[in-house]
PDB file of C-alpha atoms in Angstrom:
ATOM      1  CA  MET A   1     113.833  82.681 109.504  1.00 95.00           C
ATOM      2  CA  LYS A   2     113.551  84.475 112.791  1.00 96.00           C
ATOM      3  CA  SER A   3     110.412  86.122 114.114  1.00 97.00           C
ATOM      4  CA  ILE A   4     109.558  88.579 116.869  1.00 97.00           C
ATOM      5  CA  PHE A   5     106.407  90.358 117.985  1.00 98.00           C
ATOM      6  CA  LEU A   6     106.824  94.124 118.103  1.00 97.00           C
ATOM      7  CA  ASN A   7     103.362  94.255 119.601  1.00 97.00           C
ATOM      8  CA  GLN A   8     101.372  91.352 121.056  1.00 97.00           C
ATOM      9  CA  LYS A   9      98.322  92.690 122.896  1.00 96.00           C
ATOM     10  CA  LYS A  10      95.696  90.163 121.721  1.00 94.00           C
ATOM     11  CA  ASN A  11      94.280  92.500 119.099  1.00 97.00           C
ATOM     12  CA  LYS A  12      91.866  91.032 116.538  1.00 98.00           C
ATOM     13  CA  ASN A  13      94.078  91.935 113.603  1.00 98.00           C
ATOM     14  CA  LEU A  14      97.719  91.121 112.891  1.00 98.00           C
ATOM     15  CA  ILE A  15     100.264  92.752 110.638  1.00 98.00           C
ATOM     16  CA  LEU A  16     102.576  90.007 109.377  1.00 98.00           C
ATOM     17  CA  PHE A  17     105.666  91.773 108.078  1.00 98.00           C
ATOM     18  CA  PHE A  18     108.432  90.150 106.044  1.00 98.00           C
ATOM     19  CA  SER A  19     111.483  92.401 106.211  1.00 98.00           C
ATOM     20  CA  GLY A  20     114.219  92.431 103.603  1.00 98.00           C
ATOM     21  CA  PHE A  21     117.719  91.048 103.346  1.00 97.00           C
ATOM     22  CA  ALA A  22     120.154  92.253 106.051  1.00 97.00           C
ATOM     23  CA  CYS A  23     117.435  93.696 108.248  1.00 97.00           C
ATOM     24  CA  SER A  24     116.847  93.921 111.980  1.00 97.00           C
ATOM     25  CA  PHE A  25     113.504  94.306 113.732  1.00 97.00           C
ATOM     26  CA  LYS A  26     115.053  97.412 115.321  1.00 97.00           C
ATOM     27  CA  MET A  27     114.592  99.195 112.001  1.00 98.00           C
ATOM     28  CA  PHE A  28     110.817  99.150 112.423  1.00 98.00           C
ATOM     29  CA  GLU A  29     110.332  99.763 116.149  1.00 97.00           C
ATOM     30  CA  HIS A  30     109.498 103.453 115.662  1.00 97.00           C
ATOM     31  CA  LEU A  31     106.235 102.693 113.828  1.00 98.00           C
ATOM     32  CA  LYS A  32     103.077 103.061 115.939  1.00 98.00           C
ATOM     33  CA  TYR A  33     101.021  99.884 116.291  1.00 97.00           C
ATOM     34  CA  ASP A  34      97.549 101.424 116.801  1.00 94.00           C
ATOM     35  CA  GLU A  35      95.036  98.554 117.056  1.00 96.00           C
ATOM     36  CA  PHE A  36      97.295  95.915 115.467  1.00 98.00           C
ATOM     37  CA  ASP A  37      99.560  93.199 116.752  1.00 98.00           C
ATOM     38  CA  VAL A  38     102.757  93.200 114.689  1.00 98.00           C
ATOM     39  CA  LEU A  39     104.875  90.119 113.922  1.00 98.00           C
ATOM     40  CA  ILE A  40     108.134  90.682 112.034  1.00 98.00           C
ATOM     41  CA  ILE A  41     109.987  88.003 110.081  1.00 98.00           C
ATOM     42  CA  TYR A  42     113.691  88.637 109.448  1.00 97.00           C
ATOM     43  CA  ASN A  43     117.099  86.911 109.063  1.00 96.00           C
ATOM     44  CA  TYR A  44     116.643  84.423 106.219  1.00 97.00           C
ATOM     45  CA  THR A  45     119.702  82.289 106.917  1.00 96.00           C
ATOM     46  CA  ASP A  46     117.334  79.279 107.188  1.00 94.00           C
ATOM     47  CA  ASN A  47     113.755  78.389 106.201  1.00 94.00           C
ATOM     48  CA  ASN A  48     112.374  77.605 109.637  1.00 92.00           C
ATOM     49  CA  ALA A  49     108.835  79.049 109.548  1.00 93.00           C
ATOM     50  CA  ASP A  50     108.027  78.256 113.172  1.00 93.00           C
ATOM     51  CA  PHE A  51     105.968  81.460 113.487  1.00 96.00           C
ATOM     52  CA  LEU A  52     102.987  80.021 111.559  1.00 96.00           C
ATOM     53  CA  HIS A  53     101.224  78.719 114.662  1.00 94.00           C
ATOM     54  CA  PHE A  54     100.880  82.319 115.929  1.00 96.00           C
ATOM     55  CA  LEU A  55      98.580  83.209 113.032  1.00 97.00           C
ATOM     56  CA  LYS A  56      95.652  80.957 113.965  1.00 94.00           C
ATOM     57  CA  VAL A  57      94.294  83.204 116.735  1.00 96.00           C
ATOM     58  CA  TYR A  58      93.723  86.295 114.551  1.00 98.00           C
ATOM     59  CA  GLU A  59      90.476  87.251 112.845  1.00 97.00           C
ATOM     60  CA  GLY A  60      92.249  89.249 110.156  1.00 98.00           C
ATOM     61  CA  ILE A  61      95.827  89.342 108.884  1.00 98.00           C
ATOM     62  CA  TYR A  62      97.515  91.983 106.749  1.00 98.00           C
ATOM     63  CA  LEU A  63     100.588  90.808 104.843  1.00 98.00           C
ATOM     64  CA  LEU A  64     103.294  93.428 104.352  1.00 98.00           C
ATOM     65  CA  ALA A  65     106.597  92.608 102.705  1.00 98.00           C
ATOM     66  CA  PHE A  66     109.674  94.733 102.074  1.00 98.00           C
ATOM     67  CA  SER A  67     112.444  94.277  99.523  1.00 98.00           C
ATOM     68  CA  MET A  68     113.462  90.603  99.190  1.00 98.00           C
ATOM     69  CA  GLY A  69     110.739  89.765 101.720  1.00 98.00           C
ATOM     70  CA  VAL A  70     108.194  90.274  98.905  1.00 98.00           C
ATOM     71  CA  MET A  71     109.505  87.146  97.174  1.00 98.00           C
ATOM     72  CA  ILE A  72     110.213  85.204 100.371  1.00 98.00           C
ATOM     73  CA  ALA A  73     106.628  85.576 101.653  1.00 98.00           C
ATOM     74  CA  SER A  74     105.383  84.047  98.402  1.00 98.00           C
ATOM     75  CA  LYS A  75     107.262  80.803  99.097  1.00 97.00           C
ATOM     76  CA  ILE A  76     105.182  79.969 102.182  1.00 97.00           C
ATOM     77  CA  ASN A  77     101.901  78.092 101.879  1.00 95.00           C
ATOM     78  CA  PHE A  78      99.887  80.146 104.376  1.00 95.00           C
ATOM     79  CA  ASN A  79      96.442  78.981 103.237  1.00 92.00           C
ATOM     80  CA  ILE A  80      95.104  82.321 104.518  1.00 94.00           C
ATOM     81  CA  ASN A  81      92.790  84.896 102.952  1.00 96.00           C
ATOM     82  CA  PHE A  82      94.748  88.028 103.824  1.00 98.00           C
ATOM     83  CA  ILE A  83      92.734  91.224 104.259  1.00 98.00           C
ATOM     84  CA  LYS A  84      95.358  93.035 102.210  1.00 98.00           C
ATOM     85  CA  LYS A  85      98.768  92.211 100.738  1.00 98.00           C
ATOM     86  CA  ILE A  86     101.230  95.067 100.336  1.00 98.00           C
ATOM     87  CA  ALA A  87     104.665  94.939  98.713  1.00 98.00           C
ATOM     88  CA  ILE A  88     107.208  97.677  99.467  1.00 98.00           C
ATOM     89  CA  ASN A  89     110.179  98.235  97.123  1.00 98.00           C
ATOM     90  CA  GLY A  90     110.436  94.562  96.232  1.00 97.00           C
ATOM     91  CA  SER A  91     109.611  92.088  93.476  1.00 97.00           C
ATOM     92  CA  LEU A  92     107.528  88.929  93.574  1.00 96.00           C
ATOM     93  CA  GLU A  93     110.134  87.277  91.356  1.00 95.00           C
ATOM     94  CA  GLY A  94     113.043  88.460  93.522  1.00 95.00           C
ATOM     95  CA  ILE A  95     115.807  87.035  91.361  1.00 95.00           C
ATOM     96  CA  GLY A  96     115.390  86.582  87.623  1.00 92.00           C
ATOM     97  CA  GLN A  97     114.810  88.293  84.274  1.00 88.00           C
ATOM     98  CA  LYS A  98     112.242  90.794  85.588  1.00 87.00           C
ATOM     99  CA  SER A  99     114.104  91.494  88.808  1.00 91.00           C
ATOM    100  CA  ILE A 100     117.695  91.223  90.078  1.00 93.00           C
ATOM    101  CA  ASP A 101     119.734  89.365  87.465  1.00 93.00           C
ATOM    102  CA  LYS A 102     120.872  85.962  88.756  1.00 93.00           C
ATOM    103  CA  ARG A 103     124.464  86.555  87.622  1.00 94.00           C
ATOM    104  CA  ILE A 104     124.620  89.881  89.475  1.00 92.00           C
ATOM    105  CA  PHE A 105     123.071  88.297  92.561  1.00 95.00           C
ATOM    106  CA  LYS A 106     125.696  85.535  92.593  1.00 95.00           C
ATOM    107  CA  LEU A 107     128.453  88.173  92.317  1.00 93.00           C
ATOM    108  CA  SER A 108     126.850  89.923  95.317  1.00 90.00           C
ATOM    109  CA  ILE A 109     127.257  86.734  97.346  1.00 93.00           C
ATOM    110  CA  LYS A 110     130.923  86.552  96.431  1.00 93.00           C
ATOM    111  CA  ASN A 111     131.756  90.234  96.959  1.00 94.00           C
ATOM    112  CA  PHE A 112     129.228  91.368  99.566  1.00 95.00           C
ATOM    113  CA  ASN A 113     130.184  94.505 101.511  1.00 95.00           C
ATOM    114  CA  LEU A 114     127.796  95.381 104.350  1.00 95.00           C
ATOM    115  CA  ASP A 115     128.735  99.080 104.613  1.00 95.00           C
ATOM    116  CA  GLU A 116     128.256  99.666 100.893  1.00 95.00           C
ATOM    117  CA  PHE A 117     124.899  97.893 100.926  1.00 95.00           C
ATOM    118  CA  LEU A 118     123.604  99.779 103.972  1.00 96.00           C
ATOM    119  CA  LYS A 119     124.662 103.143 102.552  1.00 94.00           C
ATOM    120  CA  ALA A 120     122.927 102.403  99.265  1.00 93.00           C
ATOM    121  CA  ALA A 121     119.795 101.129 101.005  1.00 95.00           C
ATOM    122  CA  ASN A 122     119.656 104.142 103.387  1.00 94.00           C
ATOM    123  CA  TYR A 123     119.993 102.463 106.802  1.00 96.00           C
ATOM    124  CA  LEU A 124     123.667 102.491 107.769  1.00 96.00           C
ATOM    125  CA  GLU A 125     122.702 103.747 111.256  1.00 97.00           C
ATOM    126  CA  PHE A 126     121.304 100.282 112.073  1.00 97.00           C
ATOM    127  CA  LYS A 127     124.590  98.479 111.424  1.00 96.00           C
ATOM    128  CA  GLU A 128     125.181  97.768 115.129  1.00 96.00           C
ATOM    129  CA  PHE A 129     122.044  95.581 115.182  1.00 96.00           C
ATOM    130  CA  LEU A 130     123.155  93.481 112.212  1.00 96.00           C
ATOM    131  CA  ASN A 131     125.515  90.721 113.278  1.00 92.00           C
ATOM    132  CA  TYR A 132     124.827  87.501 111.434  1.00 92.00           C
ATOM    133  CA  ASP A 133     126.137  85.730 108.295  1.00 94.00           C
ATOM    134  CA  PHE A 134     124.855  87.788 105.358  1.00 95.00           C
ATOM    135  CA  LYS A 135     126.529  85.636 102.705  1.00 95.00           C
ATOM    136  CA  GLU A 136     124.693  82.623 104.135  1.00 96.00           C
ATOM    137  CA  GLU A 137     121.465  84.629 103.980  1.00 97.00           C
ATOM    138  CA  LEU A 138     122.106  85.535 100.343  1.00 97.00           C
ATOM    139  CA  LYS A 139     122.773  81.885  99.470  1.00 97.00           C
ATOM    140  CA  ASN A 140     119.551  80.816 101.142  1.00 97.00           C
ATOM    141  CA  ILE A 141     117.555  83.556  99.395  1.00 98.00           C
ATOM    142  CA  LEU A 142     118.945  82.360  96.051  1.00 97.00           C
ATOM    143  CA  ALA A 143     117.850  78.799  96.876  1.00 96.00           C
ATOM    144  CA  LEU A 144     114.412  80.027  97.993  1.00 96.00           C
ATOM    145  CA  SER A 145     113.915  81.896  94.724  1.00 96.00           C
ATOM    146  CA  LYS A 146     113.868  78.540  92.918  1.00 95.00           C
ATOM    147  CA  GLU A 147     111.106  77.103  95.126  1.00 96.00           C
ATOM    148  CA  LYS A 148     107.402  77.033  94.259  1.00 96.00           C
ATOM    149  CA  SER A 149     105.475  80.298  94.754  1.00 96.00           C
ATOM    150  CA  TYR A 150     102.100  80.095  96.482  1.00 97.00           C
ATOM    151  CA  LEU A 151     101.372  83.812  96.357  1.00 96.00           C
ATOM    152  CA  LYS A 152     100.716  85.129  92.850  1.00 94.00           C
ATOM    153  CA  ASN A 153     100.060  88.816  93.451  1.00 97.00           C
ATOM    154  CA  TYR A 154      99.946  91.705  95.892  1.00 98.00           C
ATOM    155  CA  ASP A 155      97.130  94.215  96.191  1.00 98.00           C
ATOM    156  CA  LYS A 156      99.448  97.195  96.277  1.00 98.00           C
ATOM    157  CA  LEU A 157     103.075  98.053  95.543  1.00 98.00           C
ATOM    158  CA  ILE A 158     104.601 101.002  97.386  1.00 98.00           C
ATOM    159  CA  LEU A 159     107.485 102.227  95.231  1.00 98.00           C
ATOM    160  CA  SER A 160     110.084 104.828  96.226  1.00 97.00           C
ATOM    161  CA  ASP A 161     111.220 107.247  93.552  1.00 96.00           C
ATOM    162  CA  LYS A 162     114.849 106.641  94.588  1.00 95.00           C
ATOM    163  CA  GLU A 163     114.510 102.837  94.530  1.00 95.00           C
ATOM    164  CA  HIS A 164     117.614 101.403  92.845  1.00 91.00           C
ATOM    165  CA  ILE A 165     117.977  97.816  94.080  1.00 93.00           C
ATOM    166  CA  PHE A 166     114.880  96.598  92.220  1.00 93.00           C
ATOM    167  CA  LYS A 167     114.986  98.757  89.094  1.00 88.00           C
ATOM    168  CA  LYS A 168     112.188  97.235  86.990  1.00 89.00           C
ATOM    169  CA  LEU A 169     109.309  97.196  89.481  1.00 94.00           C
ATOM    170  CA  GLU A 170     107.053  99.565  87.568  1.00 90.00           C
ATOM    171  CA  LYS A 171     107.199  97.243  84.544  1.00 87.00           C
ATOM    172  CA  GLU A 172     106.103  94.186  86.511  1.00 92.00           C
ATOM    173  CA  ASP A 173     102.494  93.050  86.785  1.00 93.00           C
ATOM    174  CA  PHE A 174     102.253  91.277  90.159  1.00 96.00           C
ATOM    175  CA  TYR A 175     100.419  94.162  91.866  1.00 97.00           C
ATOM    176  CA  LYS A 176      96.940  95.678  91.356  1.00 96.00           C
ATOM    177  CA  GLN A 177      97.662  99.199  92.607  1.00 97.00           C
ATOM    178  CA  LEU A 178     100.805 101.354  92.534  1.00 97.00           C
ATOM    179  CA  GLN A 179     101.561 103.989  95.175  1.00 97.00           C
ATOM    180  CA  LYS A 180     104.607 106.125  94.447  1.00 97.00           C
ATOM    181  CA  ILE A 181     106.397 107.883  97.308  1.00 98.00           C
ATOM    182  CA  SER A 182     109.376 110.210  97.538  1.00 97.00           C
ATOM    183  CA  SER A 183     111.925 108.136  99.446  1.00 97.00           C
ATOM    184  CA  TYR A 184     114.769 105.608  99.298  1.00 96.00           C
ATOM    185  CA  HIS A 185     114.858 101.785  99.278  1.00 97.00           C
ATOM    186  CA  TYR A 186     114.505 101.718 103.076  1.00 98.00           C
ATOM    187  CA  CYS A 187     111.573 104.118 103.178  1.00 98.00           C
ATOM    188  CA  PHE A 188     110.266 103.526 106.713  1.00 98.00           C
ATOM    189  CA  LYS A 189     111.814 106.717 108.075  1.00 96.00           C
ATOM    190  CA  ASP A 190     109.042 108.486 106.175  1.00 97.00           C
ATOM    191  CA  PHE A 191     106.206 106.640 107.952  1.00 98.00           C
ATOM    192  CA  LYS A 192     105.020 107.096 111.535  1.00 98.00           C
ATOM    193  CA  SER A 193     102.680 104.113 111.856  1.00 98.00           C
ATOM    194  CA  TRP A 194     101.843 100.731 110.320  1.00 98.00           C
ATOM    195  CA  LYS A 195      98.327 101.998 109.604  1.00 96.00           C
ATOM    196  CA  GLU A 196      99.797 104.735 107.423  1.00 96.00           C
ATOM    197  CA  ILE A 197     101.450 102.054 105.267  1.00 97.00           C
ATOM    198  CA  ILE A 198      98.335  99.875 105.024  1.00 96.00           C
ATOM    199  CA  PHE A 199      95.852 102.606 104.171  1.00 92.00           C
TER     200      PHE A 199
END
């Protein structure tokens, strides 16, 4: 896993954001930070969680997770009482009966096409910032999905009406509140700030 601060101004509160598969931090730079520091986790080609030491200095931490990041965040033993946990167009299970079928996911590893994925997910314009081994990332995500989950639920699920990668989200029960929005899988073009997503 790679991490980068989009904003590090010694604010009291941190937004810890787990992006999805095949994502770049560039995809989220347009969002206003307001009074938050923002730490983004991306590129899941390995499980190196060397960002954890950054979290100790904050009074409050909001966990946001997008797409496959919803499942990936659950595999880390944070031992933190998050102020709020928000899932965006992603499943806590990630890969399985309730989510993306394991057989289909394995076929995706074999036949992955970046252009097709980015078009379907609504962020083809960020292709130039994506230049790592996506098949390796998919393999690692599959391995991670079999690991123990420490996080059992999210406070809120933000679900786009044109979501098509995770098709069964509304039927799942890992979230306490559902917020429906008119958007696509990558829905961040429709937000102007991180605060807008949280509240």
